[in-house]
JSON list of C-alpha atoms in Angstrom, two decimals:
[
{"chain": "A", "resi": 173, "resn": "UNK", "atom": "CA", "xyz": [8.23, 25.64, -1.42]},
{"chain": "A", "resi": 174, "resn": "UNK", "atom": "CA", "xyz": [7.05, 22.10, -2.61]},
{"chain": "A", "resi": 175, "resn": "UNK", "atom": "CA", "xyz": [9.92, 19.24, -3.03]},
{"chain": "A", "resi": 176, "resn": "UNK", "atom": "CA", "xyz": [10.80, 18.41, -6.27]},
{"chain": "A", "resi": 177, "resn": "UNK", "atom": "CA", "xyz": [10.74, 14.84, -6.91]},
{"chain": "A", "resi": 178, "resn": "UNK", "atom": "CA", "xyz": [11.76, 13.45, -10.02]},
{"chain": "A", "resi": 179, "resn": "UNK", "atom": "CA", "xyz": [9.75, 10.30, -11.09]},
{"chain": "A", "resi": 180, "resn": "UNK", "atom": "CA", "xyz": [11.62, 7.29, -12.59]},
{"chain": "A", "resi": 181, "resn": "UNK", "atom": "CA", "xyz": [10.06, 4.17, -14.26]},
{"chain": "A", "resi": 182, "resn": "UNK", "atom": "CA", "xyz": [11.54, 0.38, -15.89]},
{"chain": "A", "resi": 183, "resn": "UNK", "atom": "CA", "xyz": [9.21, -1.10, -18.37]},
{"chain": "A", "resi": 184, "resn": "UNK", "atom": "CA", "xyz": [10.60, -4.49, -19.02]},
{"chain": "A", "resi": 185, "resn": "UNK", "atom": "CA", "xyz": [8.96, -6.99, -21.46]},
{"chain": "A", "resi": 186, "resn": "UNK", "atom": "CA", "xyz": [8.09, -10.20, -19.80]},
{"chain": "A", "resi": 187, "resn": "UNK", "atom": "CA", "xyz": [7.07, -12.19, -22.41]},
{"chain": "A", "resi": 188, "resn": "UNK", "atom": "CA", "xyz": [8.53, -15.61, -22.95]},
{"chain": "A", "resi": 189, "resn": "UNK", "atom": "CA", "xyz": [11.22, -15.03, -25.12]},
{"chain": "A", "resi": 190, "resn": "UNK", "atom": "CA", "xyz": [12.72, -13.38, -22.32]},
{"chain": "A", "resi": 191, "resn": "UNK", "atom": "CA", "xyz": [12.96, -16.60, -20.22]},
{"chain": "A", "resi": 192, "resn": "UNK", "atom": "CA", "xyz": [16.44, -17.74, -19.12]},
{"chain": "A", "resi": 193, "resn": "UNK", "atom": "CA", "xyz": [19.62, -15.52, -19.35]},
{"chain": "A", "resi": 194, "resn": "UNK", "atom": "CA", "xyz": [17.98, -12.08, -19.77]},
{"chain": "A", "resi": 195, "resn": "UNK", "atom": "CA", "xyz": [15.27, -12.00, -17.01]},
{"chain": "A", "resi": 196, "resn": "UNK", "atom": "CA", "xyz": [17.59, -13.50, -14.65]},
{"chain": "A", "resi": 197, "resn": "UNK", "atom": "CA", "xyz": [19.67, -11.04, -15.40]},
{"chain": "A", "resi": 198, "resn": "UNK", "atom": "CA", "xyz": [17.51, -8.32, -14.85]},
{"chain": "A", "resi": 199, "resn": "UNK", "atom": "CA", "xyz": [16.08, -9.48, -11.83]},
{"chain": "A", "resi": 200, "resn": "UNK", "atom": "CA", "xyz": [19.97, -10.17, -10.04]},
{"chain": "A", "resi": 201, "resn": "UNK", "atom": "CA", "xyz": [20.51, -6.04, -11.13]},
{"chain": "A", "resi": 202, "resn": "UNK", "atom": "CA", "xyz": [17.66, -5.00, -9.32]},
{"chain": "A", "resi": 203, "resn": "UNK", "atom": "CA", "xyz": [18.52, -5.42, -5.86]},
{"chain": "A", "resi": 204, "resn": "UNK", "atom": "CA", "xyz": [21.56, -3.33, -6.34]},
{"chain": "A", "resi": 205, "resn": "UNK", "atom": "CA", "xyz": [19.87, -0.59, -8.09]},
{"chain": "A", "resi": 206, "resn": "UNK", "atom": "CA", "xyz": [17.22, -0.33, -5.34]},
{"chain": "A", "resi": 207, "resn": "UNK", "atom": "CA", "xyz": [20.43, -0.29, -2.93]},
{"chain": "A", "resi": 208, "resn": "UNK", "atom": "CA", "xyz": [22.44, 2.14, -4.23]},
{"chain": "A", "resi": 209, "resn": "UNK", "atom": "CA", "xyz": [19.48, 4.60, -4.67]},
{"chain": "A", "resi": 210, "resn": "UNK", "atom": "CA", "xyz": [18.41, 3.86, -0.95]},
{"chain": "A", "resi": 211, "resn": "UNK", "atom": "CA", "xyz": [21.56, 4.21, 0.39]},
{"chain": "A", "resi": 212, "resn": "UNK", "atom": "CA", "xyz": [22.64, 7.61, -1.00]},
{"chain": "A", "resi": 213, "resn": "UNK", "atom": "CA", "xyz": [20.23, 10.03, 1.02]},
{"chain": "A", "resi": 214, "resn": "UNK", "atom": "CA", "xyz": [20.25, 13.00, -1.75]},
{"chain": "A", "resi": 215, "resn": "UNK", "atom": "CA", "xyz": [19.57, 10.82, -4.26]},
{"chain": "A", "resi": 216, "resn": "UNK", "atom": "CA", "xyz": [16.44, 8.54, -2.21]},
{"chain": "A", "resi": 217, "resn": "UNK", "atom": "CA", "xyz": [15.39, 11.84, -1.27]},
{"chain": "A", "resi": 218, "resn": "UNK", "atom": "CA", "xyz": [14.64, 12.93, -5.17]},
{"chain": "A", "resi": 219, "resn": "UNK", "atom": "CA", "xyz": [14.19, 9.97, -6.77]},
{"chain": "A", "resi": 220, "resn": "UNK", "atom": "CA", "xyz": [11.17, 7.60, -7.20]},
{"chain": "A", "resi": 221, "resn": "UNK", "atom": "CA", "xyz": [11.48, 4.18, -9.06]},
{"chain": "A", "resi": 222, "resn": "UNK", "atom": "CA", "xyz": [8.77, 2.30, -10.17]},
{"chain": "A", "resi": 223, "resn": "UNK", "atom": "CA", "xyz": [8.41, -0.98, -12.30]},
{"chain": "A", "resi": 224, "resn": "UNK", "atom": "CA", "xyz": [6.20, -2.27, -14.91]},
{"chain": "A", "resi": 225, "resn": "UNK", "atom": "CA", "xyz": [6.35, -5.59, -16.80]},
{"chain": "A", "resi": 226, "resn": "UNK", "atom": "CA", "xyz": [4.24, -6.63, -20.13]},
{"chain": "A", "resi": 227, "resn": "UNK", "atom": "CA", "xyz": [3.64, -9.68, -21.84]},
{"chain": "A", "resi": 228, "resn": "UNK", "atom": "CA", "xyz": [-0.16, -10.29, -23.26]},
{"chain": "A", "resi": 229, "resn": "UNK", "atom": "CA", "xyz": [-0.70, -8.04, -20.17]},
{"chain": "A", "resi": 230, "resn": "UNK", "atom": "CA", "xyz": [0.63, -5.19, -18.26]},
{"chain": "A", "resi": 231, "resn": "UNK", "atom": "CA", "xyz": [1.44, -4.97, -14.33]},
{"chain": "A", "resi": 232, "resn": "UNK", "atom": "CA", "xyz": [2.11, -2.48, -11.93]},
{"chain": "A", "resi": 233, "resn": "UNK", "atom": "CA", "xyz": [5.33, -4.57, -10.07]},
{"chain": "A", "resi": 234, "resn": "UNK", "atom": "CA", "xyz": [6.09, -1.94, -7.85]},
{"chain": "A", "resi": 235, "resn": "UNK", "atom": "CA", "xyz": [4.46, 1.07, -7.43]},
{"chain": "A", "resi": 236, "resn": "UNK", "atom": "CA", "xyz": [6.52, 5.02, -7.46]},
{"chain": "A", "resi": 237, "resn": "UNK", "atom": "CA", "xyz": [7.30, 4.92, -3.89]},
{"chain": "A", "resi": 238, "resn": "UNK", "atom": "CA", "xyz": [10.47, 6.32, -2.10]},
{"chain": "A", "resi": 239, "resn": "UNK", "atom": "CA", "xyz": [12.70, 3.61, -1.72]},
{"chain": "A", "resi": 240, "resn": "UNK", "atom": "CA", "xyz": [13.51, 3.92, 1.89]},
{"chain": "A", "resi": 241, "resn": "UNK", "atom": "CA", "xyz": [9.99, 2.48, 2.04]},
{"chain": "A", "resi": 242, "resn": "UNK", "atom": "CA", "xyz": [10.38, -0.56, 0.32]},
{"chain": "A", "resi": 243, "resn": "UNK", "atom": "CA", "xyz": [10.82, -3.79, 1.62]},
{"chain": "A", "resi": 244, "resn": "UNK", "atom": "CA", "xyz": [11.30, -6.27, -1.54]},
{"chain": "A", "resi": 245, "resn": "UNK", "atom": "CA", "xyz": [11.97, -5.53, -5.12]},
{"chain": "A", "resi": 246, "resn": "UNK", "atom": "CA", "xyz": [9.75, -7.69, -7.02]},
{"chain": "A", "resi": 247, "resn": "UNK", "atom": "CA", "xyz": [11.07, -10.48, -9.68]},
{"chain": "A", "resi": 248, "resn": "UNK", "atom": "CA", "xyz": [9.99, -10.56, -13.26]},
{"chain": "A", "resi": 249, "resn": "UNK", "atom": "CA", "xyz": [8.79, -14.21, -14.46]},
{"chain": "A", "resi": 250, "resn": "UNK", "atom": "CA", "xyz": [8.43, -15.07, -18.17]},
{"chain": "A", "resi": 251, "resn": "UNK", "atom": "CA", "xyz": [5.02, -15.40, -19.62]},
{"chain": "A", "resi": 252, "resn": "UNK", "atom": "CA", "xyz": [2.64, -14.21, -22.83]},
{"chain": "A", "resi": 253, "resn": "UNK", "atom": "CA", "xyz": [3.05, -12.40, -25.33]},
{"chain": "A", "resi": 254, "resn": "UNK", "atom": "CA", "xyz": [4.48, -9.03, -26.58]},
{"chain": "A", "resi": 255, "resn": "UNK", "atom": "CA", "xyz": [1.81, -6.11, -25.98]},
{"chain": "A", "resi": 256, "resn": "UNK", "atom": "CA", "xyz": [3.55, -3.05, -26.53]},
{"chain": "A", "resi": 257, "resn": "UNK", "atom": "CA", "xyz": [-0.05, -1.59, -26.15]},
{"chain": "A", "resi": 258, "resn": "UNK", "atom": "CA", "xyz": [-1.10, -2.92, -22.71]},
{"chain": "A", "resi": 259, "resn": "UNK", "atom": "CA", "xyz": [2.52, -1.38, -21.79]},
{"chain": "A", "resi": 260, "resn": "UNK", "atom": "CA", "xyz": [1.88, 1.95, -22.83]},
{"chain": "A", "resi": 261, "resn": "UNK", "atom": "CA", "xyz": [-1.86, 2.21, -21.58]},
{"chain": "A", "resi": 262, "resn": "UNK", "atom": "CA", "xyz": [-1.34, 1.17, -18.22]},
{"chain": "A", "resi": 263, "resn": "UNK", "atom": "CA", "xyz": [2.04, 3.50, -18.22]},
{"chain": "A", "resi": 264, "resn": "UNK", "atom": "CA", "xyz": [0.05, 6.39, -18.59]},
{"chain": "A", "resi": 265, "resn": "UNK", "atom": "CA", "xyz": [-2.77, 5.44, -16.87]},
{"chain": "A", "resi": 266, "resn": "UNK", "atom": "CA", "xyz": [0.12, 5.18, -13.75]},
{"chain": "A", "resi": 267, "resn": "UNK", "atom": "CA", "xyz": [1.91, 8.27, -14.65]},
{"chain": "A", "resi": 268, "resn": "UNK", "atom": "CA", "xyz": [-1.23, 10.34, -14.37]},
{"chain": "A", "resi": 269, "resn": "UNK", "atom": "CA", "xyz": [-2.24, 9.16, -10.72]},
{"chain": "A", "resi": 270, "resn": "UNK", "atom": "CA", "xyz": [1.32, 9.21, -9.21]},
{"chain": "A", "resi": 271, "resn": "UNK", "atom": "CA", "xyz": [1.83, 12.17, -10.52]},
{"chain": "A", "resi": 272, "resn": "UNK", "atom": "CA", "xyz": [-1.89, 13.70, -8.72]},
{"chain": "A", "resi": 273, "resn": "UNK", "atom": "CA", "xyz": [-0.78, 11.81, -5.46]},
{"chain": "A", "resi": 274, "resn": "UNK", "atom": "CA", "xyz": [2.76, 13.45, -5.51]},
{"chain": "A", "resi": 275, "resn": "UNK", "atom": "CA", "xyz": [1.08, 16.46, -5.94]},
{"chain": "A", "resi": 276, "resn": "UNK", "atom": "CA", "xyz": [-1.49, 15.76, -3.15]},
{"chain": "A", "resi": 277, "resn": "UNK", "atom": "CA", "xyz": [1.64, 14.98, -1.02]},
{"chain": "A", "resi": 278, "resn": "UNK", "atom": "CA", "xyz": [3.05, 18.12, -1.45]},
{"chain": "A", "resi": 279, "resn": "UNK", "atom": "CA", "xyz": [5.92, 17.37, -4.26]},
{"chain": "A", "resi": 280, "resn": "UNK", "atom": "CA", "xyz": [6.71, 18.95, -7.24]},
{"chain": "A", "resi": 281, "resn": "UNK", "atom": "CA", "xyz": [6.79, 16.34, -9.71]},
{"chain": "A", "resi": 282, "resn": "UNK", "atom": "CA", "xyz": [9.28, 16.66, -12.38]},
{"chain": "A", "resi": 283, "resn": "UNK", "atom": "CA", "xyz": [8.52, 15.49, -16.05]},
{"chain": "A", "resi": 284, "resn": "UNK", "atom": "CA", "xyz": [9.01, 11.36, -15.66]},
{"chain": "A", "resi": 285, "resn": "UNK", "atom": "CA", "xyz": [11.87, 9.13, -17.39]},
{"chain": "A", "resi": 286, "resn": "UNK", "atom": "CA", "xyz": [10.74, 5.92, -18.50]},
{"chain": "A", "resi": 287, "resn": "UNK", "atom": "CA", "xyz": [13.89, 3.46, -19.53]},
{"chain": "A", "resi": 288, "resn": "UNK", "atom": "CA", "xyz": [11.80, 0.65, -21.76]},
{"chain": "A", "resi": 289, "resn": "UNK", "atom": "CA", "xyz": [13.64, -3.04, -22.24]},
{"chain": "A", "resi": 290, "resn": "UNK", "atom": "CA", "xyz": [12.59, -5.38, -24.84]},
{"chain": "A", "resi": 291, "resn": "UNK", "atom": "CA", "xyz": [14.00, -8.13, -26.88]},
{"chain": "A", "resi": 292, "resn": "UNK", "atom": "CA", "xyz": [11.06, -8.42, -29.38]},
{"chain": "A", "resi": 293, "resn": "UNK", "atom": "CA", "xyz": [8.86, -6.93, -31.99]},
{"chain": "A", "resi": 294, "resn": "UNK", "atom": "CA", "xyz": [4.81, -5.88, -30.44]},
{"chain": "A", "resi": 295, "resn": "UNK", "atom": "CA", "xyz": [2.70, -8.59, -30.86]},
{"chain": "A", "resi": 296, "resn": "UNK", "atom": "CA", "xyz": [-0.68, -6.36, -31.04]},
{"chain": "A", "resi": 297, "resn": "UNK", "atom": "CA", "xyz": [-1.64, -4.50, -33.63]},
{"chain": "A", "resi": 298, "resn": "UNK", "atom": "CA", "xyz": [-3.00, -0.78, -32.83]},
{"chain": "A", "resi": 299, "resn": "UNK", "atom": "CA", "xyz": [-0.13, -0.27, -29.96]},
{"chain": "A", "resi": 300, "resn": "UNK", "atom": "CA", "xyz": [1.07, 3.33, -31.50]},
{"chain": "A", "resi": 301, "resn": "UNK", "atom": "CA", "xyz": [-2.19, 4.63, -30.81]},
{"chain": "A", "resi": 302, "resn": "UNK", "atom": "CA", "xyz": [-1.61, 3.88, -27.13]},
{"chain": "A", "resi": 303, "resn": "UNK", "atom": "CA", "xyz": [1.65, 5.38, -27.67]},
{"chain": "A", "resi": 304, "resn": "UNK", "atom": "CA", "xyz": [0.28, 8.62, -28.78]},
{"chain": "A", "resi": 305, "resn": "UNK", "atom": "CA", "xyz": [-1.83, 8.85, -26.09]},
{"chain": "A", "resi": 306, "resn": "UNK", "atom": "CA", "xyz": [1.17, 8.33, -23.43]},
{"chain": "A", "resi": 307, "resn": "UNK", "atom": "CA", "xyz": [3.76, 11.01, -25.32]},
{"chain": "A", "resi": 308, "resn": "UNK", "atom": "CA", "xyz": [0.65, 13.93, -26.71]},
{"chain": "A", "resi": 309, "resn": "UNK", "atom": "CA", "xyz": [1.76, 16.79, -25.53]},
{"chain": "A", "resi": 310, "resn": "UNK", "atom": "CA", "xyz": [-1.33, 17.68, -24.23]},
{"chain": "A", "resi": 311, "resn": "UNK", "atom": "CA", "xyz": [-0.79, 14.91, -21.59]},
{"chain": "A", "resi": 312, "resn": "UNK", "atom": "CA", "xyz": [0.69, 17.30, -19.26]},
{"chain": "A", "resi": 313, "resn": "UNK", "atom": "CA", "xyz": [3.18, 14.65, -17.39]},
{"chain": "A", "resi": 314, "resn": "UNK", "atom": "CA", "xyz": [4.02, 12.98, -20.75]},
{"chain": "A", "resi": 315, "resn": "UNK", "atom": "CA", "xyz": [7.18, 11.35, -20.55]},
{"chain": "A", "resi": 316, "resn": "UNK", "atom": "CA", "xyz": [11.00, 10.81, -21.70]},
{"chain": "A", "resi": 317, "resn": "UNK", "atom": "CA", "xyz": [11.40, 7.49, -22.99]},
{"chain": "A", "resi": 318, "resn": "UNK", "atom": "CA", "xyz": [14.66, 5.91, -23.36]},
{"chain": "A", "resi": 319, "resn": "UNK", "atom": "CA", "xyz": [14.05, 2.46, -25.32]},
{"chain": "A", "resi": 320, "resn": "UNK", "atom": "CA", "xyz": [16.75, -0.38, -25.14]},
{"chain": "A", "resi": 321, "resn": "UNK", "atom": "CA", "xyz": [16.15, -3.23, -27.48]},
{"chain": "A", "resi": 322, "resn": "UNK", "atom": "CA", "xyz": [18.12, -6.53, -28.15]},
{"chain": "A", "resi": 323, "resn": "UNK", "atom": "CA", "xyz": [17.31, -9.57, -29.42]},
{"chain": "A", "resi": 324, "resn": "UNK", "atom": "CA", "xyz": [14.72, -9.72, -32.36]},
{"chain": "A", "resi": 325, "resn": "UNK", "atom": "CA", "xyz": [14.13, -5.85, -31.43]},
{"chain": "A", "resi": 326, "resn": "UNK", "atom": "CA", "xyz": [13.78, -4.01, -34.20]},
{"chain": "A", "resi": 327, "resn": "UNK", "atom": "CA", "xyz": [15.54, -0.79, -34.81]},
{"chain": "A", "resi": 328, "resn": "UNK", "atom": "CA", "xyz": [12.97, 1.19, -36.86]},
{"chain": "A", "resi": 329, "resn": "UNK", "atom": "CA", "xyz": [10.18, 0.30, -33.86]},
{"chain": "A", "resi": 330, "resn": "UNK", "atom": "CA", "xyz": [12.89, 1.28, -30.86]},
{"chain": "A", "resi": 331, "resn": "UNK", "atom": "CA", "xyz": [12.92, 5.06, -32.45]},
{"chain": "A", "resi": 332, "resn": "UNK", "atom": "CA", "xyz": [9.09, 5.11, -32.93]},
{"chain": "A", "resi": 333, "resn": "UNK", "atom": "CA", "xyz": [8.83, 3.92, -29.16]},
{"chain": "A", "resi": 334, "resn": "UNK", "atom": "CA", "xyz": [11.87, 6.73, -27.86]},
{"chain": "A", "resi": 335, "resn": "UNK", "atom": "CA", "xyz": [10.97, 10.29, -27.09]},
{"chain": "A", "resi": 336, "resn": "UNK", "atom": "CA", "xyz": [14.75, 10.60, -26.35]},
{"chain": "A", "resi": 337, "resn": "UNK", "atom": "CA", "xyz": [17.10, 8.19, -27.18]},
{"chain": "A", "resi": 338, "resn": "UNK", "atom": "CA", "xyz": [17.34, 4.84, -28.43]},
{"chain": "A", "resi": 339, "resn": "UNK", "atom": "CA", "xyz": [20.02, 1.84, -28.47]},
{"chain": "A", "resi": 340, "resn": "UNK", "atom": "CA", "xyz": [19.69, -1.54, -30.28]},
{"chain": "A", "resi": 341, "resn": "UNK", "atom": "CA", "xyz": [22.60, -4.06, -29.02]},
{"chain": "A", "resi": 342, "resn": "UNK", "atom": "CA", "xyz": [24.90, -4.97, -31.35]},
{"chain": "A", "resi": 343, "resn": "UNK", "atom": "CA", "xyz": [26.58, -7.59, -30.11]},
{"chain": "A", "resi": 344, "resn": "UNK", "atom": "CA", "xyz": [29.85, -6.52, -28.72]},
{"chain": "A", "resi": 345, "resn": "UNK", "atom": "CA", "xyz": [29.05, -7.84, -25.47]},
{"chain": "A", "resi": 346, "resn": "UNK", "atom": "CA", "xyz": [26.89, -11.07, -24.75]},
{"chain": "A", "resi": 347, "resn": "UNK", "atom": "CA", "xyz": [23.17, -10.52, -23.97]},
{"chain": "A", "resi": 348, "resn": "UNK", "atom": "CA", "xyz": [23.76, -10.97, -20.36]},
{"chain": "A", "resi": 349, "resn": "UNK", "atom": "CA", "xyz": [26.16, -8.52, -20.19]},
{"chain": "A", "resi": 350, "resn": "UNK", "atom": "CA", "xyz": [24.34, -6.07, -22.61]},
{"chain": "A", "resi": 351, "resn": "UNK", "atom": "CA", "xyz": [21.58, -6.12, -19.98]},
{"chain": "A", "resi": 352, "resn": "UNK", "atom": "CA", "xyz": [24.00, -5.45, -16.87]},
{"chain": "A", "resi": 353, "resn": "UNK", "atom": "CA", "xyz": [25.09, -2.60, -18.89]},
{"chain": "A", "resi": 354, "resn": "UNK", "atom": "CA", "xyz": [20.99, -1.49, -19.23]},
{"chain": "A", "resi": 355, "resn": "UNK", "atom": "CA", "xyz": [20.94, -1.94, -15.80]},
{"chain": "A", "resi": 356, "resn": "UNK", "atom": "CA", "xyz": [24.16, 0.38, -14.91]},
{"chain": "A", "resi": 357, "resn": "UNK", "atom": "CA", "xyz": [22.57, 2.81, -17.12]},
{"chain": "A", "resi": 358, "resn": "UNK", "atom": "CA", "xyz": [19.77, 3.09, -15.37]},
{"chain": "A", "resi": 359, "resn": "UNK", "atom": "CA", "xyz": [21.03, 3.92, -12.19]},
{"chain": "A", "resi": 360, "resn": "UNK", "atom": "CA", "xyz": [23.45, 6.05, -13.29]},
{"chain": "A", "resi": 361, "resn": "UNK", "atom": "CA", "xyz": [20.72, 8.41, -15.00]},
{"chain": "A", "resi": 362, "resn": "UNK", "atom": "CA", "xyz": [18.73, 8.73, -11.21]},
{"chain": "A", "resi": 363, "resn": "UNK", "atom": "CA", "xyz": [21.73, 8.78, -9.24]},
{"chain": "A", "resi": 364, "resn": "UNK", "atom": "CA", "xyz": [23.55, 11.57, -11.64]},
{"chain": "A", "resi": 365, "resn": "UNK", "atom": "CA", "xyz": [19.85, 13.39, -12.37]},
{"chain": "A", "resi": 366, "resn": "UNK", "atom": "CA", "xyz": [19.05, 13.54, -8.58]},
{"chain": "A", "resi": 367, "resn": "UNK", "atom": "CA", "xyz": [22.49, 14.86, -7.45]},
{"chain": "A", "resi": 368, "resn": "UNK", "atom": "CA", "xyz": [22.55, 17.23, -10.66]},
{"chain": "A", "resi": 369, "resn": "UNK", "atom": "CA", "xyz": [18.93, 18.74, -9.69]},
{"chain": "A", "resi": 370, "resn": "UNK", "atom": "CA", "xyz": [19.75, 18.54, -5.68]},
{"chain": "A", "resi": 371, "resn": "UNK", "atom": "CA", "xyz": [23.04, 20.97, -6.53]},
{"chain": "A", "resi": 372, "resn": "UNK", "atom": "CA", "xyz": [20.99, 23.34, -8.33]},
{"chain": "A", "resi": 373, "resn": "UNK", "atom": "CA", "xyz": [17.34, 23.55, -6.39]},
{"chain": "A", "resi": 374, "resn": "UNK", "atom": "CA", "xyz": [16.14, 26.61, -7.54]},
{"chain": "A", "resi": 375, "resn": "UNK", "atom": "CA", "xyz": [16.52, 25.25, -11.28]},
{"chain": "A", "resi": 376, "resn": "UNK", "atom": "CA", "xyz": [14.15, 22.52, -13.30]},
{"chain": "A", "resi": 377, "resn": "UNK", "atom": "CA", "xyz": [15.62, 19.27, -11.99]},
{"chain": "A", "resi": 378, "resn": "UNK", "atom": "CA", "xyz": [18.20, 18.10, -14.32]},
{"chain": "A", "resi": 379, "resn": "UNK", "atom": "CA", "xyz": [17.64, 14.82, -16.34]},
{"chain": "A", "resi": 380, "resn": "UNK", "atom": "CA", "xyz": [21.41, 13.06, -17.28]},
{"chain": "A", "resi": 381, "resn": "UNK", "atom": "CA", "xyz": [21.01, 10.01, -19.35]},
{"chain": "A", "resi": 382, "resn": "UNK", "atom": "CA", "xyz": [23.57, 8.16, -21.44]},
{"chain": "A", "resi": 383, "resn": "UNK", "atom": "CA", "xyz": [24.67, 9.33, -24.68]},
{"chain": "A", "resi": 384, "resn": "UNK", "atom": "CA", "xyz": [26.95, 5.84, -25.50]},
{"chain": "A", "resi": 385, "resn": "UNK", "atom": "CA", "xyz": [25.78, 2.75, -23.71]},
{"chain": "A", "resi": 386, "resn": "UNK", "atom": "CA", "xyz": [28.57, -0.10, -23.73]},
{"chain": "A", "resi": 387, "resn": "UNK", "atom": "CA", "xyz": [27.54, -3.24, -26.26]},
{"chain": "A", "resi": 388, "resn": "UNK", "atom": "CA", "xyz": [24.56, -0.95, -27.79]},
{"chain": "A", "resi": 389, "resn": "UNK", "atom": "CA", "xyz": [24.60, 1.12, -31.34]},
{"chain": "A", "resi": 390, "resn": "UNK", "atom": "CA", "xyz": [22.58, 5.04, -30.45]},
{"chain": "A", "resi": 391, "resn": "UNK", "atom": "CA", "xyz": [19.79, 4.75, -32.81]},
{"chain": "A", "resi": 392, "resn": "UNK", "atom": "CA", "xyz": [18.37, 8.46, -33.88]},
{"chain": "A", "resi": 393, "resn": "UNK", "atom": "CA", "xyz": [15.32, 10.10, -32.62]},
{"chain": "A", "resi": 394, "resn": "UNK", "atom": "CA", "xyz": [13.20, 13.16, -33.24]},
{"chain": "A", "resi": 395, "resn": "UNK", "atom": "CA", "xyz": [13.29, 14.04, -29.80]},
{"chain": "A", "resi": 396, "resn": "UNK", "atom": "CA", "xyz": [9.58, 15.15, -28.38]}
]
């Protein structure tokens, strides 16, 4: 019977309005969330993280890969612009090959969860069509996408962007702490989805993401 594996991915904006407070506090989270998951063997054993970042341009950071295997998590750095489009084309560009090479490996790949951090508004025009492309149903491994926006985010675009939920800070906490909270959420959902699916094997593997996020308002979403 082939493993099931369930596929998790951060796509964080890098443009330059994220300089300062909120990449740094990003890239202090990481380490942590990469240590937890590699340090609980039921979860490492289910779970595969990978990271994206986008400005005018979008960059495989760290490829899917069990985290026992990994030697450095990979900082973000500020730069470009906001290309919601590059973000979602190379996203499912990457989806569709790690998805053939878990296969290849001998894993059951569940459907993937994509948690998507910005603080801005796309800067290119012609990004939903790259969006459609990522979430068409007829993209077999099309993904859940949780969006988390802050900043000059903008509510109506977070929903358009989610396939599953959607939160919009509003300012109960500071932006720092908003994003430690993104960051908590995040590994809560593989940690609690990867002991969840690991209890019940012979069932789909279970996805359990956040319905309240601390210092962020639940936006609605036609779920797809």
């Amino acid at each position: 019977m082939s493993e099931q594996v369930l596929p998790f991915y951060l796509v964080c904006d890098e443009s330059y309005s994220m300089d300062g407070d909120p990449l740094d506090a990003i890239n202090k989270e990481l380490p942590t969330i990469y240590d937890e998951i590699a340090s609980n063997p039921i979860v490492a054993d289910k779970a595969r993280l990978g990271i994206i970042g986008f400005s005018s341009m979008a960059e495989v950071l760290l490829p899917l890969a069990d985290l026992n295997a990994i030697q450095a998590v990979p900082q973000l750095s500020a730069r470009g612009m906001t290309s919601y489009g590059a973000a979602f084309s190379l996203l499912r560009d990457t989806i569709e090959l790690d998805i053939k090479s878990l296969r290849q490996a001998g894993h059951a790949p569940y459907r993937p969860t994509v948690f998507f951090l910005t603080d801005g508004q796309p800067t290119d025009e012609g990004w939903e069509a790259q969006h459609q492309r990522l979430v068409d149903p007829g993209f077999g491994p099309h993904p859940h996408i949780l969006a988390f926006g802050f900043g000059e985010a903008q509510p109506a675009i977070l929903t358009q962007v989610a396939t599953f939920r959607a939160f919009i800070a509003n300012g109960d906490v500071s932006p720092t702490q908003a994003l430690r909270e993104f960051a908590k959420q995040l590994l809560n959902s593989v940690v609690s989805s990867a002991v969840a699916s690991s209890s019940s094997p012979d069932e789909q593997p279970q996805l359990v993401v956040p319905d309240q996020v601390t210092g962020y308002t639940v936006l609605p979403v036609d779920l797809v």
